[in-house]
């Protein structure tokens, strides 16, 4: 990966932007997109889009959601402690003792997640898993009034303060990997297209919002309706199965560094899947296949039924420790996914047929 691309990735991952509050990472994405395409657009749902070769055919949408899971302040007590609920799906165990960035109208306020010490737990309390209701955020305020003076209000979002670190062997760990790396990859694919040979398709990269709370597409439904593509590739993460305790018989064999994962089933258009697989093989890009017999739990679930229907595929990155402050992925997989997507788009021609026969 080029140094400039890695620096962009780091800025994107470190920026706080839980679902519904994606302004900061979206701004970073649009600034980078403008360097590539010269023009970017945004909609009322917060989605951002950048296009190459406007007027080309077919029109391809590359979607990666830019939101992340986070927290929201639900109550501030008289002693200045903040109580919260999750934005998106959390295992409360990973929140215990984490440092937190509370995003207020006056800027970020740092805090820590508090919990009763193990020494003071009674009987079977020690054996019980912590619930969100057992936790609070301590920002060092001594009263409700002092918390308010710092700009803290009910409804303020927050993220865990876990920034990108390099682990070695091309692996990185960070919060917001799910799925800010999807937004990163679709823009890297645009960069590869811009720097390569001419191509016929109109290609729009979209950094979509609210996927973690949307259940059937979130902001991607708005973006797909607005852009009206004929083909869409959704880039997200899926479970790496190369760490202890993961059952490969349930979700397949997917390892870090083993290349992107191509989804089959449900919202996945069979012709798009086959074309992705053929492209990967022609380009020498390793990949694995994941079965999705029902929904994909990605933006694809909202995109493929947009308007008259969109021929949709899903390209995923193997991810260890999903929905935690330290999600781990391989930079090689990010690069391979961007190469695959760019090659797929370059191979499209006006008049390509996506109606199954």
Coordinates of C-alpha atoms in Angstrom, one line a residue:
X1 CA 0.0 0.0 0.0
X2 CA 1.3 3.5 -0.9
X3 CA 2.3 5.7 2.0
X4 CA -0.3 8.3 1.0
X5 CA -3.0 5.7 1.0
X6 CA -2.0 4.4 4.4
X7 CA -2.0 8.0 5.8
X8 CA -5.5 8.5 4.4
X9 CA -6.6 5.2 5.9
X10 CA -5.2 6.2 9.3
X11 CA -7.0 9.5 9.3
X12 CA -10.2 7.8 8.3
X13 CA -10.1 5.2 11.0
X14 CA -9.1 7.5 13.8
X15 CA -11.9 10.0 13.0
X16 CA -14.9 9.5 15.3
X17 CA -18.2 8.9 13.5
X18 CA -20.8 6.5 14.9
X19 CA -24.1 5.9 13.0
X20 CA -26.0 9.2 12.6
X21 CA -22.9 11.3 13.5
X22 CA -20.6 10.5 10.5
X23 CA -19.7 14.2 9.7
X24 CA -16.0 14.1 10.6
X25 CA -15.0 10.9 8.6
X26 CA -17.3 11.9 5.8
X27 CA -15.6 15.2 5.5
X28 CA -12.2 13.5 5.4
X29 CA -13.5 11.1 2.7
X30 CA -14.9 13.9 0.5
X31 CA -11.6 15.8 0.7
X32 CA -9.7 12.8 -0.6
X33 CA -12.4 12.0 -3.2
X34 CA -12.2 15.5 -4.5
X35 CA -8.5 15.1 -5.2
X36 CA -9.3 12.1 -7.3
X37 CA -12.4 13.1 -9.2
X38 CA -12.5 16.9 -8.8
X39 CA -16.1 16.9 -7.6
X40 CA -18.1 15.3 -4.8
X41 CA -21.7 15.3 -3.7
X42 CA -23.5 14.8 -0.4
X43 CA -27.2 14.1 0.3
X44 CA -29.5 14.8 3.2
X45 CA -28.8 11.4 4.8
X46 CA -25.1 12.2 5.0
X47 CA -24.0 10.0 2.2
X48 CA -21.0 11.2 0.0
X49 CA -20.4 10.3 -3.6
X50 CA -17.7 10.8 -6.2
X51 CA -17.9 9.8 -9.9
X52 CA -15.5 8.9 -12.6
X53 CA -16.5 8.9 -16.3
X54 CA -20.0 10.5 -16.0
X55 CA -22.3 9.5 -18.8
X56 CA -20.6 6.1 -19.2
X57 CA -22.5 2.8 -19.3
X58 CA -23.4 0.9 -17.2
X59 CA -23.5 3.0 -14.1
X60 CA -21.8 1.2 -11.2
X61 CA -22.2 2.1 -7.6
X62 CA -19.3 1.1 -5.2
X63 CA -20.7 1.4 -1.6
X64 CA -18.8 1.3 1.7
X65 CA -20.5 2.5 4.8
X66 CA -18.5 5.1 6.7
X67 CA -20.3 4.8 10.1
X68 CA -19.1 2.8 13.1
X69 CA -20.7 1.4 16.2
X70 CA -20.5 3.8 19.2
X71 CA -22.3 4.9 22.4
X72 CA -24.9 7.5 23.2
X73 CA -25.4 9.4 26.5
X74 CA -28.8 8.6 28.0
X75 CA -28.5 10.2 31.4
X76 CA -26.2 12.4 33.5
X77 CA -26.6 12.0 37.2
X78 CA -26.2 14.6 39.9
X79 CA -22.6 13.5 40.5
X80 CA -21.6 14.0 36.9
X81 CA -21.5 10.4 35.8
X82 CA -22.7 9.5 32.3
X83 CA -24.9 6.6 31.6
X84 CA -25.2 5.3 28.0
X85 CA -26.6 2.8 25.5
X86 CA -25.0 1.4 22.4
X87 CA -25.2 2.8 18.9
X88 CA -25.2 -0.5 17.0
X89 CA -24.4 -3.9 18.4
X90 CA -21.9 -4.2 21.3
X91 CA -20.6 -7.0 23.6
X92 CA -20.6 -5.0 26.9
X93 CA -17.6 -7.0 28.1
X94 CA -15.3 -5.2 25.6
X95 CA -16.4 -1.8 27.0
X96 CA -15.2 -2.3 30.6
X97 CA -12.4 0.1 31.5
X98 CA -12.1 1.5 27.9
X99 CA -11.2 5.2 27.4
X100 CA -13.9 7.1 25.7
X101 CA -14.2 10.2 23.4
X102 CA -17.5 11.9 24.1
X103 CA -18.5 14.1 21.1
X104 CA -20.1 17.3 22.4
X105 CA -21.1 20.6 20.9
X106 CA -17.9 22.1 22.5
X107 CA -15.6 19.4 21.2
X108 CA -14.4 16.1 22.5
X109 CA -14.5 15.2 26.2
X110 CA -12.4 12.3 27.4
X111 CA -13.7 9.8 29.8
X112 CA -13.4 6.2 31.0
X113 CA -15.9 3.4 31.3
X114 CA -16.5 2.6 35.0
X115 CA -17.6 -0.6 36.7
X116 CA -17.8 -1.8 40.3
X117 CA -14.4 -3.4 41.2
X118 CA -14.3 -7.2 41.4
X119 CA -13.4 -6.9 45.1
X120 CA -16.8 -5.4 45.9
X121 CA -18.9 -7.8 43.8
X122 CA -21.1 -10.1 45.9
X123 CA -21.5 -13.9 45.4
X124 CA -22.6 -14.9 41.9
X125 CA -22.1 -11.2 40.7
X126 CA -18.5 -12.2 40.0
X127 CA -19.7 -14.9 37.5
X128 CA -22.2 -12.8 35.7
X129 CA -21.4 -11.0 32.4
X130 CA -21.6 -7.2 32.7
X131 CA -24.5 -5.5 31.1
X132 CA -24.5 -2.0 29.7
X133 CA -26.7 -0.9 32.6
X134 CA -23.9 -1.9 35.0
X135 CA -21.5 0.6 33.4
X136 CA -21.1 4.3 33.2
X137 CA -18.7 6.9 31.8
X138 CA -16.5 8.9 34.2
X139 CA -15.3 12.2 32.7
X140 CA -14.0 13.6 35.9
X141 CA -16.9 16.0 36.5
X142 CA -18.0 16.4 40.1
X143 CA -21.6 17.4 39.3
X144 CA -24.3 17.6 36.7
X145 CA -23.7 21.3 36.3
X146 CA -20.0 20.7 35.7
X147 CA -20.7 18.1 33.0
X148 CA -23.1 20.6 31.4
X149 CA -20.4 23.3 31.5
X150 CA -18.2 21.0 29.4
X151 CA -20.9 20.8 26.8
X152 CA -22.2 17.3 27.7
X153 CA -25.9 16.7 26.9
X154 CA -28.2 13.7 26.7
X155 CA -27.9 12.3 23.2
X156 CA -24.2 13.1 22.7
X157 CA -22.5 10.3 20.8
X158 CA -19.2 8.7 21.9
X159 CA -16.6 6.3 20.6
X160 CA -13.9 4.2 22.2
X161 CA -10.5 5.9 22.1
X162 CA -8.7 3.1 20.2
X163 CA -6.7 4.4 17.3
X164 CA -4.9 2.5 14.5
X165 CA -1.8 0.5 15.5
X166 CA 0.4 -1.7 13.3
X167 CA 0.8 -5.3 14.6
X168 CA 3.4 -6.6 12.1
X169 CA 3.0 -8.9 9.0
X170 CA 0.9 -6.2 7.4
X171 CA -1.8 -6.4 10.0
X172 CA -3.5 -3.4 11.6
X173 CA -5.8 -3.1 14.6
X174 CA -8.3 -0.3 15.1
X175 CA -11.9 0.6 16.1
X176 CA -14.1 1.6 13.1
X177 CA -12.6 -1.0 10.8
X178 CA -16.3 -2.1 10.4
X179 CA -16.7 -0.5 8.0
X180 CA -14.6 2.5 7.4
X181 CA -12.3 0.3 5.4
X182 CA -15.1 -0.3 3.0
X183 CA -15.3 3.5 2.4
X184 CA -11.6 3.5 2.0
X185 CA -11.5 0.6 -0.5
X186 CA -14.1 2.0 -2.9
X187 CA -12.1 5.2 -3.1
X188 CA -8.9 3.3 -3.7
X189 CA -10.7 1.5 -6.5
X190 CA -11.6 4.9 -8.0
X191 CA -7.9 5.9 -7.7
X192 CA -6.8 2.8 -9.5
X193 CA -9.3 3.4 -12.3
X194 CA -8.3 7.0 -12.6
X195 CA -4.6 6.1 -12.9
X196 CA -5.2 3.2 -15.4
X197 CA -6.4 2.7 -18.9
X198 CA -9.6 4.2 -20.2
X199 CA -12.9 2.4 -19.3
X200 CA -16.5 2.7 -20.5
X201 CA -18.5 2.5 -17.3
X202 CA -19.7 5.4 -15.1
X203 CA -18.3 4.5 -11.7
X204 CA -19.5 6.2 -8.5
X205 CA -17.9 5.5 -5.1
X206 CA -20.3 6.2 -2.2
X207 CA -19.5 6.5 1.5
X208 CA -22.8 5.5 3.0
X209 CA -24.2 6.2 6.5
X210 CA -26.2 4.5 9.2
X211 CA -25.6 0.9 8.2
X212 CA -25.0 -0.2 11.7
X213 CA -28.5 0.9 12.7
X214 CA -30.3 0.6 9.4
X215 CA -30.9 -3.2 9.3
X216 CA -31.8 -3.0 5.6
X217 CA -29.4 -0.6 4.1
X218 CA -29.6 2.6 6.2
X219 CA -28.3 5.6 4.2
X220 CA -27.4 3.3 1.3
X221 CA -31.1 3.1 0.4
X222 CA -31.2 6.8 -0.1
X223 CA -27.9 6.8 -2.0
X224 CA -28.9 4.0 -4.3
X225 CA -32.2 5.7 -5.1
X226 CA -30.4 9.0 -5.9
X227 CA -27.6 7.5 -8.0
X228 CA -29.9 5.0 -9.8
X229 CA -27.1 2.5 -10.8
X230 CA -27.5 -0.6 -12.8
X231 CA -24.8 -2.5 -10.9
X232 CA -23.5 -2.2 -7.4
X233 CA -20.7 -3.6 -5.4
X234 CA -20.9 -3.3 -1.6
X235 CA -17.7 -3.5 0.3
X236 CA -17.9 -4.6 4.0
X237 CA -16.2 -6.9 6.5
X238 CA -16.9 -10.5 7.4
X239 CA -15.7 -12.9 10.0
X240 CA -12.1 -14.1 9.7
X241 CA -12.1 -17.7 10.9
X242 CA -8.3 -18.1 11.5
X243 CA -8.4 -17.3 15.3
X244 CA -9.2 -19.6 18.1
X245 CA -12.8 -20.8 18.8
X246 CA -14.3 -19.9 15.4
X247 CA -16.4 -22.7 13.8
X248 CA -15.5 -22.9 10.1
X249 CA -18.4 -25.3 9.4
X250 CA -20.8 -22.5 10.2
X251 CA -19.2 -19.5 8.3
X252 CA -16.5 -20.9 6.0
X253 CA -12.7 -20.7 5.9
X254 CA -11.5 -17.1 5.7
X255 CA -8.1 -16.0 6.8
X256 CA -6.3 -12.7 7.1
X257 CA -4.2 -12.2 4.0
X258 CA -6.2 -14.8 2.1
X259 CA -7.9 -12.2 -0.2
X260 CA -11.4 -10.7 -0.3
X261 CA -14.5 -12.8 0.4
X262 CA -17.2 -13.0 -2.3
X263 CA -20.7 -13.5 -1.1
X264 CA -23.3 -15.8 -2.7
X265 CA -27.0 -16.0 -2.2
X266 CA -29.9 -13.8 -1.1
X267 CA -29.3 -10.3 -2.2
X268 CA -26.3 -11.3 -4.4
X269 CA -26.9 -11.2 -8.2
X270 CA -25.6 -14.5 -9.6
X271 CA -24.1 -12.9 -12.7
X272 CA -22.3 -10.3 -10.6
X273 CA -20.8 -13.0 -8.4
X274 CA -19.6 -15.0 -11.3
X275 CA -18.1 -12.0 -13.0
X276 CA -16.3 -11.1 -9.8
X277 CA -14.9 -14.6 -9.4
X278 CA -13.8 -14.7 -13.0
X279 CA -12.1 -11.3 -12.7
X280 CA -10.3 -12.4 -9.5
X281 CA -9.0 -15.5 -11.2
X282 CA -7.9 -13.6 -14.3
X283 CA -6.1 -11.1 -12.2
X284 CA -4.5 -13.7 -9.9
X285 CA -6.2 -12.4 -6.8
X286 CA -7.0 -15.0 -4.2
X287 CA -10.5 -15.1 -2.8
X288 CA -12.9 -17.2 -0.7
X289 CA -16.6 -17.6 -0.9
X290 CA -19.2 -17.0 1.8
X291 CA -22.7 -18.4 1.7
X292 CA -25.5 -15.9 2.5
X293 CA -28.7 -18.0 2.3
X294 CA -30.8 -15.2 3.8
X295 CA -29.9 -11.5 4.2
X296 CA -26.3 -10.3 3.9
X297 CA -26.5 -7.9 6.9
X298 CA -24.8 -5.3 4.6
X299 CA -25.8 -2.3 2.5
X300 CA -26.6 -4.8 -0.2
X301 CA -29.9 -5.6 1.5
X302 CA -31.1 -2.0 0.9
X303 CA -29.5 -1.5 -2.5
X304 CA -30.5 -4.5 -4.6
X305 CA -34.3 -3.7 -4.3
X306 CA -33.9 0.0 -5.2
X307 CA -36.1 1.3 -8.0
X308 CA -36.4 -1.4 -10.6
X309 CA -33.6 -3.5 -9.0
X310 CA -29.9 -3.3 -9.0
X311 CA -27.5 -6.2 -9.9
X312 CA -25.6 -6.3 -6.6
X313 CA -22.5 -8.1 -5.4
X314 CA -20.7 -8.0 -2.0
X315 CA -16.9 -8.0 -1.5
X316 CA -15.9 -8.4 2.1
X317 CA -12.6 -8.2 4.1
X318 CA -11.8 -10.9 6.7
X319 CA -11.9 -9.2 10.1
X320 CA -10.9 -10.6 13.5
X321 CA -12.7 -9.4 16.7
X322 CA -15.5 -7.6 14.9
X323 CA -17.5 -5.0 16.8
X324 CA -14.7 -4.5 19.3
X325 CA -12.2 -1.6 19.9
X326 CA -9.4 -3.7 18.2
X327 CA -10.7 -5.1 14.9
X328 CA -7.8 -6.7 13.0
X329 CA -7.4 -6.9 9.2
X330 CA -4.7 -7.4 6.7
X331 CA -3.6 -4.4 4.5
X332 CA -2.9 -6.9 1.7
X333 CA -6.6 -7.8 1.7
X334 CA -7.6 -4.2 1.4
X335 CA -5.2 -3.7 -1.6
X336 CA -6.5 -6.9 -3.3
X337 CA -10.1 -5.9 -2.9
X338 CA -9.5 -2.5 -4.5
X339 CA -7.6 -4.2 -7.4
X340 CA -10.5 -6.6 -7.9
X341 CA -13.1 -3.9 -7.9
X342 CA -11.2 -1.7 -10.3
X343 CA -10.7 -4.6 -12.7
X344 CA -14.4 -5.6 -12.5
X345 CA -15.4 -2.1 -13.4
X346 CA -12.9 -1.8 -16.2
X347 CA -14.3 -5.0 -17.7
X348 CA -17.9 -3.7 -18.0
X349 CA -19.2 -2.7 -21.3
X350 CA -22.3 -0.7 -22.4
X351 CA -25.1 -3.1 -23.2
X352 CA -23.9 -5.8 -20.7
X353 CA -26.9 -7.9 -19.7
X354 CA -27.7 -8.6 -16.0
X355 CA -31.2 -10.1 -16.4
X356 CA -30.8 -13.8 -15.4
X357 CA -31.9 -16.2 -18.2

